[in-house]
Amino acid sequence: MEITAVKDCELEKYITEIMLDVGVPAHLKGYHYLRDAILLSGRDMEVVTSVTKLLYPTIARRFRTTDQKVERAIRNAIEVSWSRGNVDTFEKMFGYSALSGRTRPTNSEYIARIADKVRLDIKAM
């Protein structure tokens, strides 16, 4: 099944499950921005190649804020999940975790990896 065939609400539910599993707290603004970023990237992986020119401005317009605030909120959400999240999930998804001593993934790495997982999981259905 192609990702374009899946309804947005079903895709959002699936992305939300993944985000909660990796430990992104739902009360952060970055949580909502990150979910949108993963959704947009899952639909079009080209967006990940230029996060500052395409992805952040698109999300900023949608939430009526600035791209800088979107970037910072996403970075903060990733930092929180990296320090508090499920280590096993990070190991499976990224191949490393905070326990291995590596630094957290960048915003674009994080978004791209989760979007890729979503695309592959949906294709496998």
Backbone as CSV, one residue per row, in Angstrom:
resi,resn,N_x,N_y,N_z,CA_x,CA_y,CA_z,C_x,C_y,C_z
1,MET,0.840,-1.174,0.000,0.000,0.000,0.000,0.891,1.245,0.000
2,GLU,0.508,2.238,-0.770,1.261,3.494,-0.837,0.809,4.438,0.265
3,ILE,1.719,5.301,0.695,1.413,6.240,1.767,0.338,7.241,1.348
4,THR,0.244,7.534,0.057,-0.769,8.477,-0.417,-2.172,7.902,-0.309
5,ALA,-2.284,6.585,-0.206,-3.589,5.943,-0.097,-4.126,5.963,1.333
6,VAL,-3.267,6.289,2.285,-3.670,6.295,3.696,-4.240,7.657,4.054
7,LYS,-5.350,7.656,4.779,-5.972,8.907,5.200,-5.072,9.633,6.189
8,ASP,-5.123,10.970,6.158,-4.306,11.785,7.054,-4.531,11.441,8.519
9,CYS,-5.779,11.225,8.931,-6.060,10.949,10.341,-5.442,9.620,10.785
10,GLU,-5.469,8.611,9.925,-4.853,7.323,10.248,-3.341,7.455,10.325
11,LEU,-2.781,8.216,9.397,-1.341,8.449,9.377,-0.902,9.218,10.617
12,GLU,-1.682,10.223,10.992,-1.380,10.999,12.194,-1.412,10.119,13.435
13,LYS,-2.380,9.213,13.522,-2.459,8.302,14.665,-1.204,7.440,14.747
14,TYR,-0.785,6.922,13.611,0.397,6.057,13.585,1.649,6.838,13.979
15,ILE,1.799,8.043,13.429,2.952,8.888,13.758,2.933,9.247,15.241
16,THR,1.760,9.531,15.776,1.621,9.856,17.195,2.082,8.695,18.070
17,GLU,1.710,7.472,17.703,2.146,6.293,18.457,3.667,6.193,18.484
18,ILE,4.291,6.418,17.347,5.752,6.350,17.264,6.379,7.446,18.126
19,MET,5.844,8.664,18.008,6.403,9.786,18.763,6.278,9.571,20.268
20,LEU,5.156,9.047,20.709,4.988,8.774,22.137,5.919,7.656,22.585
21,ASP,6.165,6.687,21.696,7.076,5.590,22.014,8.517,6.080,22.160
22,VAL,8.920,7.042,21.341,10.282,7.570,21.470,10.383,8.633,22.558
23,GLY,9.246,8.988,23.153,9.280,9.855,24.321,9.127,11.336,24.077
24,VAL,8.502,11.733,22.991,8.254,13.152,22.747,7.009,13.534,23.562
25,PRO,7.152,14.423,24.552,5.997,14.802,25.366,4.974,15.590,24.555
26,ALA,3.711,15.234,24.698,2.646,15.831,23.901,2.340,17.275,24.282
27,HIS,2.809,17.738,25.431,2.505,19.102,25.853,3.423,20.147,25.223
28,LEU,4.459,19.721,24.533,5.385,20.662,23.896,4.863,21.111,22.534
29,LYS,5.105,22.368,22.191,4.731,22.852,20.857,5.469,22.060,19.785
30,GLY,6.713,21.727,20.069,7.519,20.977,19.121,6.926,19.635,18.759
31,TYR,6.134,19.069,19.651,5.457,17.797,19.395,4.537,17.935,18.181
32,HIS,3.745,18.995,18.170,2.803,19.208,17.072,3.535,19.559,15.777
33,TYR,4.577,20.374,15.895,5.371,20.737,14.722,6.066,19.496,14.155
34,LEU,6.603,18.679,15.048,7.314,17.474,14.637,6.379,16.488,13.947
35,ARG,5.180,16.333,14.491,4.206,15.424,13.869,3.866,15.893,12.453
36,ASP,3.671,17.200,12.280,3.404,17.739,10.946,4.601,17.545,10.023
37,ALA,5.794,17.769,10.551,7.005,17.606,9.750,7.160,16.175,9.263
38,ILE,6.880,15.217,10.133,6.972,13.802,9.759,5.896,13.453,8.738
39,LEU,4.713,13.980,8.928,3.612,13.749,7.990,3.954,14.300,6.607
40,LEU,4.429,15.531,6.555,4.810,16.146,5.270,5.963,15.386,4.617
41,SER,6.940,14.990,5.428,8.100,14.272,4.901,7.736,12.876,4.430
42,GLY,6.812,12.253,5.120,6.363,10.930,4.699,5.686,10.978,3.344
43,ARG,4.942,12.032,3.106,4.260,12.210,1.817,5.233,12.596,0.699
44,ASP,6.275,13.371,1.053,7.239,13.838,0.050,8.618,13.949,0.695
45,MET,9.472,12.962,0.483,10.792,12.936,1.125,11.707,14.073,0.650
46,GLU,11.368,14.709,-0.450,12.164,15.846,-0.930,12.164,16.995,0.072
47,VAL,11.113,17.093,0.865,10.985,18.168,1.851,12.126,18.100,2.862
48,VAL,12.579,16.892,3.194,13.635,16.721,4.191,14.980,17.256,3.689
49,THR,15.156,17.281,2.390,16.436,17.752,1.862,16.619,19.248,2.024
50,SER,15.531,19.979,2.232,15.672,21.415,2.482,14.702,21.842,3.581
51,VAL,15.050,21.443,4.787,14.163,21.736,5.911,14.016,23.227,6.161
52,THR,15.090,23.987,5.995,15.017,25.424,6.293,14.269,26.207,5.224
53,LYS,14.295,25.731,3.997,13.635,26.466,2.913,12.203,26.015,2.644
54,LEU,11.902,24.762,2.916,10.569,24.223,2.632,9.785,23.808,3.877
55,LEU,10.388,22.931,4.673,9.654,22.314,5.769,9.276,23.298,6.875
56,TYR,10.252,23.983,7.444,9.951,24.912,8.536,9.004,26.031,8.115
57,PRO,9.217,26.669,6.955,8.266,27.712,6.549,6.834,27.189,6.352
58,THR,6.692,25.981,5.821,5.369,25.395,5.625,4.667,25.191,6.964
59,ILE,5.389,24.636,7.918,4.812,24.406,9.249,4.541,25.739,9.939
60,ALA,5.432,26.693,9.783,5.255,28.015,10.409,3.986,28.694,9.892
61,ARG,3.753,28.603,8.595,2.519,29.189,8.032,1.282,28.502,8.598
62,ARG,1.356,27.184,8.700,0.220,26.414,9.191,-0.135,26.775,10.642
63,PHE,0.894,27.033,11.455,0.677,27.335,12.866,0.780,28.831,13.181
64,ARG,0.927,29.644,12.144,1.024,31.101,12.281,2.120,31.519,13.259
65,THR,3.320,31.074,12.954,4.498,31.416,13.742,5.679,31.586,12.796
66,THR,6.897,31.682,13.321,8.071,31.863,12.468,8.817,30.541,12.283
67,ASP,9.603,30.453,11.216,10.380,29.230,10.971,11.400,29.002,12.083
68,GLN,11.966,30.089,12.633,12.951,29.957,13.711,12.310,29.330,14.955
69,LYS,11.089,29.737,15.256,10.394,29.166,16.411,10.050,27.697,16.179
70,VAL,9.703,27.372,14.957,9.410,25.972,14.607,10.669,25.131,14.785
71,GLU,11.776,25.607,14.236,13.048,24.869,14.327,13.445,24.655,15.777
72,ARG,13.364,25.700,16.584,13.763,25.629,17.995,12.843,24.689,18.777
73,ALA,11.551,24.764,18.538,10.603,23.909,19.254,10.807,22.431,18.893
74,ILE,11.088,22.153,17.626,11.363,20.778,17.198,12.652,20.289,17.839
75,ARG,13.678,21.134,17.836,14.960,20.762,18.448,14.767,20.456,19.929
76,ASN,13.997,21.279,20.616,13.740,21.061,22.041,12.989,19.747,22.267
77,ALA,11.987,19.467,21.454,11.231,18.220,21.594,12.131,17.002,21.380
78,ILE,13.041,17.098,20.420,13.971,15.997,20.155,14.935,15.826,21.327
79,GLU,15.442,16.936,21.863,16.351,16.867,23.020,15.682,16.205,24.213
80,VAL,14.420,16.578,24.465,13.687,15.988,25.586,13.483,14.496,25.361
81,SER,13.071,14.116,24.161,12.847,12.697,23.890,14.154,11.912,23.946
82,TRP,15.240,12.520,23.518,16.548,11.865,23.522,16.996,11.557,24.944
83,SER,16.730,12.482,25.858,17.179,12.268,27.234,16.206,11.425,28.055
84,ARG,14.916,11.449,27.728,13.915,10.741,28.534,13.255,9.570,27.837
85,GLY,13.468,9.423,26.543,12.721,8.451,25.748,13.118,7.008,25.960
86,ASN,12.433,6.141,25.267,12.636,4.701,25.331,13.927,4.329,24.593
87,VAL,14.919,3.885,25.343,16.239,3.576,24.791,16.156,2.457,23.758
88,ASP,15.355,1.438,24.023,15.217,0.314,23.085,14.656,0.775,21.747
89,THR,13.687,1.666,21.795,13.094,2.192,20.568,14.122,2.981,19.772
90,PHE,14.916,3.805,20.450,15.965,4.556,19.766,16.991,3.623,19.138
91,GLU,17.362,2.583,19.874,18.325,1.615,19.343,17.793,0.970,18.070
92,LYS,16.504,0.577,18.086,15.901,-0.052,16.906,15.777,0.916,15.741
93,MET,15.344,2.128,16.042,15.045,3.085,14.985,16.290,3.773,14.414
94,PHE,17.218,4.158,15.292,18.377,4.938,14.860,19.681,4.146,14.882
95,GLY,19.694,3.011,15.566,20.913,2.219,15.662,21.803,2.659,16.809
96,TYR,21.390,3.660,17.554,22.133,4.138,18.719,21.178,4.901,19.629
97,SER,21.641,5.178,20.841,20.808,5.910,21.791,21.699,6.785,22.667
98,ALA,21.093,7.485,23.608,21.846,8.346,24.527,22.795,7.507,25.377
99,LEU,22.431,6.262,25.662,23.281,5.390,26.476,24.581,5.020,25.770
100,SER,24.575,5.035,24.456,25.795,4.679,23.716,26.775,5.841,23.656
101,GLY,26.383,6.987,24.234,27.289,8.136,24.286,27.250,9.029,23.071
102,ARG,26.462,8.694,22.100,26.366,9.511,20.892,25.465,10.704,21.149
103,THR,25.694,11.756,20.389,24.832,12.929,20.513,23.504,12.651,19.816
104,ARG,22.523,13.448,20.160,21.199,13.248,19.591,21.228,13.476,18.084
105,PRO,20.297,12.884,17.352,20.235,13.133,15.907,19.808,14.580,15.636
106,THR,20.191,15.096,14.487,19.767,16.441,14.102,18.273,16.407,13.794
107,ASN,17.684,17.589,13.700,16.254,17.658,13.378,15.948,16.910,12.094
108,SER,16.729,17.174,11.059,16.435,16.543,9.763,16.672,15.032,9.806
109,GLU,17.692,14.560,10.527,17.918,13.121,10.661,16.741,12.457,11.380
110,TYR,16.308,13.077,12.449,15.208,12.553,13.250,13.925,12.471,12.421
111,ILE,13.602,13.562,11.752,12.393,13.621,10.926,12.469,12.609,9.789
112,ALA,13.613,12.570,9.101,13.777,11.674,7.961,13.681,10.209,8.379
113,ARG,14.288,9.866,9.509,14.286,8.475,9.947,12.878,8.001,10.319
114,ILE,12.149,8.840,11.054,10.798,8.444,11.444,9.872,8.425,10.225
115,ALA,10.014,9.411,9.336,9.201,9.438,8.112,9.486,8.208,7.255
116,ASP,10.745,7.816,7.180,11.114,6.634,6.409,10.513,5.378,7.031
117,LYS,10.550,5.284,8.352,9.939,4.147,9.045,8.442,4.074,8.750
118,VAL,7.780,5.206,8.795,6.339,5.260,8.523,6.067,4.782,7.099
119,ARG,6.836,5.289,6.131,6.651,4.891,4.729,6.864,3.391,4.540
120,LEU,7.915,2.854,5.148,8.212,1.431,5.006,7.167,0.557,5.693
121,ASP,6.715,0.984,6.862,5.685,0.212,7.571,4.381,0.184,6.781
122,ILE,4.032,1.286,6.167,2.784,1.337,5.388,2.907,0.503,4.118
123,LYS,4.075,0.535,3.480,4.278,-0.314,2.297,4.164,-1.789,2.634
124,ALA,4.585,-2.146,3.855,4.549,-3.552,4.276,3.140,-4.030,4.581
125,MET,2.184,-3.104,4.738,0.795,-3.504,5.058,0.100,-4.102,3.859
